Amino acid sequence: PEATTSSVTVSTRRADERPKTLLDLGSDTLLCLVLQTIENGEPTEDGGACVRFFKRKTHAPDLLVDKFHYAVLGLGDSNLLLDRQTTTAKDCNQVSQALDARLSALGGQRYCELGLADERTGLTEVEPWIAAFWESVCEKESA
């Protein structure tokens, strides 16, 4: 789905593109993070930089107060969990769940419900989440 409004600007960035610069985003910004959990409950190499940045224990608990709003969509594959001999992951969307919780703990403002999709089910959860995300954007823009 596409959303067209006169006041929404969409830009894309790589997850490893200096995550500290995300702190420069103001409260009028909506940051949508799409993260994949791979084997052993780890983020992808690109997503790891962003996840590690926000997981730092040195961040103040109000780091994200008055900063961007955020939405997180997690992609995982529960097939990887079937072989417990080779993985330590507890959930196929472990990375996105942890980041969503951490952003909230840092005072972040969640824009919409955490989205969790599973490769084992054909990622069928992605399209409904995207539709709900854009519907929410359009509703808030027209309010």
CSV table of C-alpha atoms in Angstrom, one decimal:
chain,number,residue,atom,x,y,z
A,1,PRO,CA,0.0,0.0,0.0
A,2,GLU,CA,1.0,3.5,-0.7
A,3,ALA,CA,0.2,6.6,1.2
A,4,THR,CA,0.2,10.0,-0.3
A,5,THR,CA,-0.1,13.1,1.8
A,6,SER,CA,1.4,16.5,1.4
A,7,SER,CA,3.1,16.4,4.8
A,8,VAL,CA,4.8,13.0,4.8
A,9,THR,CA,8.3,12.7,3.5
A,10,VAL,CA,9.7,9.2,3.2
A,11,SER,CA,13.4,8.5,3.2
A,12,THR,CA,15.4,5.3,3.6
A,13,ARG,CA,18.6,4.6,5.3
A,14,ARG,CA,20.7,1.5,5.9
A,15,ALA,CA,20.6,0.2,9.5
A,16,ASP,CA,24.4,0.4,9.8
A,17,GLU,CA,24.6,4.0,8.6
A,18,ARG,CA,25.8,5.7,11.8
A,19,PRO,CA,23.0,4.9,14.1
A,20,LYS,CA,23.9,7.8,16.5
A,21,THR,CA,22.6,10.2,13.9
A,22,LEU,CA,19.1,8.8,14.6
A,23,LEU,CA,19.2,10.9,17.8
A,24,ASP,CA,19.1,14.0,15.7
A,25,LEU,CA,15.6,13.1,14.5
A,26,GLY,CA,12.9,15.2,16.1
A,27,SER,CA,9.5,14.3,17.5
A,28,ASP,CA,7.9,15.0,14.0
A,29,THR,CA,9.8,12.0,12.6
A,30,LEU,CA,8.5,8.5,12.3
A,31,LEU,CA,11.3,5.9,12.2
A,32,CYS,CA,10.3,2.5,10.8
A,33,LEU,CA,12.8,-0.2,11.6
A,34,VAL,CA,12.7,-3.5,9.8
A,35,LEU,CA,15.0,-6.1,11.4
A,36,GLN,CA,15.7,-9.7,10.8
A,37,THR,CA,16.7,-12.2,13.4
A,38,ILE,CA,19.2,-14.8,12.1
A,39,GLU,CA,20.8,-17.8,13.7
A,40,ASN,CA,21.4,-17.7,17.4
A,41,GLY,CA,19.1,-14.8,18.0
A,42,GLU,CA,21.4,-12.3,16.4
A,43,PRO,CA,20.6,-9.4,14.1
A,44,THR,CA,22.0,-9.3,10.5
A,45,GLU,CA,25.4,-7.7,10.1
A,46,ASP,CA,23.8,-4.4,8.9
A,47,GLY,CA,21.1,-4.4,11.6
A,48,GLY,CA,23.6,-5.2,14.3
A,49,ALA,CA,25.1,-1.7,14.4
A,50,CYS,CA,21.7,-0.1,15.2
A,51,VAL,CA,20.8,-2.8,17.7
A,52,ARG,CA,24.1,-2.5,19.5
A,53,PHE,CA,23.9,1.3,19.6
A,54,PHE,CA,20.5,1.3,21.4
A,55,LYS,CA,21.5,-1.6,23.7
A,56,ARG,CA,24.3,0.4,25.3
A,57,LYS,CA,23.9,0.4,29.0
A,58,THR,CA,25.4,3.9,29.2
A,59,HIS,CA,22.4,5.5,27.6
A,60,ALA,CA,20.2,7.7,29.8
A,61,PRO,CA,16.7,6.3,30.5
A,62,ASP,CA,15.2,9.4,28.8
A,63,LEU,CA,17.5,9.3,25.8
A,64,LEU,CA,14.5,9.2,23.3
A,65,VAL,CA,12.1,11.5,25.1
A,66,ASP,CA,11.1,14.2,22.6
A,67,LYS,CA,12.8,12.3,19.8
A,68,PHE,CA,11.3,10.3,16.9
A,69,HIS,CA,8.3,8.0,17.0
A,70,TYR,CA,9.1,4.5,16.0
A,71,ALA,CA,7.7,1.4,14.5
A,72,VAL,CA,9.4,-2.0,14.4
A,73,LEU,CA,8.7,-4.9,12.0
A,74,GLY,CA,10.6,-8.1,12.8
A,75,LEU,CA,11.4,-10.8,10.3
A,76,GLY,CA,12.4,-14.2,11.4
A,77,ASP,CA,12.4,-17.9,10.5
A,78,SER,CA,11.1,-20.3,13.1
A,79,ASN,CA,12.6,-23.2,11.0
A,80,LEU,CA,15.9,-22.2,12.5
A,81,LEU,CA,14.5,-23.0,16.0
A,82,LEU,CA,13.7,-26.6,15.1
A,83,ASP,CA,17.3,-27.6,15.3
A,84,ARG,CA,18.1,-26.8,18.9
A,85,GLN,CA,21.6,-28.3,18.6
A,86,THR,CA,22.8,-25.4,16.4
A,87,THR,CA,20.9,-22.4,17.7
A,88,THR,CA,20.5,-20.7,21.0
A,89,ALA,CA,17.7,-18.4,19.8
A,90,LYS,CA,14.5,-18.5,21.9
A,91,ASP,CA,12.3,-16.8,19.3
A,92,CYS,CA,12.6,-16.2,15.6
A,93,ASN,CA,11.9,-12.5,16.1
A,94,GLN,CA,14.1,-12.1,19.2
A,95,VAL,CA,16.0,-9.1,17.8
A,96,SER,CA,13.0,-7.0,16.9
A,97,GLN,CA,11.3,-7.8,20.2
A,98,ALA,CA,14.4,-6.7,22.2
A,99,LEU,CA,14.9,-3.5,20.2
A,100,ASP,CA,11.2,-2.5,20.5
A,101,ALA,CA,11.3,-3.0,24.3
A,102,ARG,CA,14.6,-1.2,24.5
A,103,LEU,CA,13.4,1.8,22.5
A,104,SER,CA,10.4,2.0,24.8
A,105,ALA,CA,12.6,1.8,27.9
A,106,LEU,CA,14.7,4.7,26.6
A,107,GLY,CA,11.6,6.9,26.5
A,108,GLY,CA,10.8,6.3,22.8
A,109,GLN,CA,7.2,6.7,21.6
A,110,ARG,CA,5.9,3.6,19.8
A,111,TYR,CA,3.9,4.6,16.8
A,112,CYS,CA,2.1,1.3,16.1
A,113,GLU,CA,2.1,-2.3,17.3
A,114,LEU,CA,5.3,-4.4,17.0
A,115,GLY,CA,5.0,-6.5,13.8
A,116,LEU,CA,6.3,-10.0,13.9
A,117,ALA,CA,6.6,-12.1,10.7
A,118,ASP,CA,7.9,-15.6,10.2
A,119,GLU,CA,9.4,-17.1,7.1
A,120,ARG,CA,8.0,-20.5,8.0
A,121,THR,CA,4.5,-19.1,7.4
A,122,GLY,CA,5.6,-17.3,4.2
A,123,LEU,CA,5.9,-13.9,6.0
A,124,THR,CA,2.1,-13.6,5.6
A,125,GLU,CA,2.1,-11.1,8.6
A,126,VAL,CA,4.1,-8.5,6.6
A,127,GLU,CA,1.4,-7.2,4.3
A,128,PRO,CA,-1.3,-6.7,7.0
A,129,TRP,CA,1.3,-4.9,9.2
A,130,ILE,CA,2.3,-2.6,6.4
A,131,ALA,CA,-1.3,-1.8,5.6
A,132,ALA,CA,-2.1,-1.0,9.3
A,133,PHE,CA,1.1,1.1,9.5
A,134,TRP,CA,0.1,3.2,6.5
A,135,GLU,CA,-3.5,3.5,7.6
A,136,SER,CA,-2.2,4.8,10.9
A,137,VAL,CA,0.1,7.3,9.1
A,138,CYS,CA,-2.8,8.6,7.0
A,139,GLU,CA,-5.2,8.8,10.0
A,140,LYS,CA,-2.7,10.8,12.1
A,141,GLU,CA,-1.9,13.1,9.2
A,142,SER,CA,-5.5,13.9,8.5
A,143,ALA,CA,-6.3,14.5,12.2
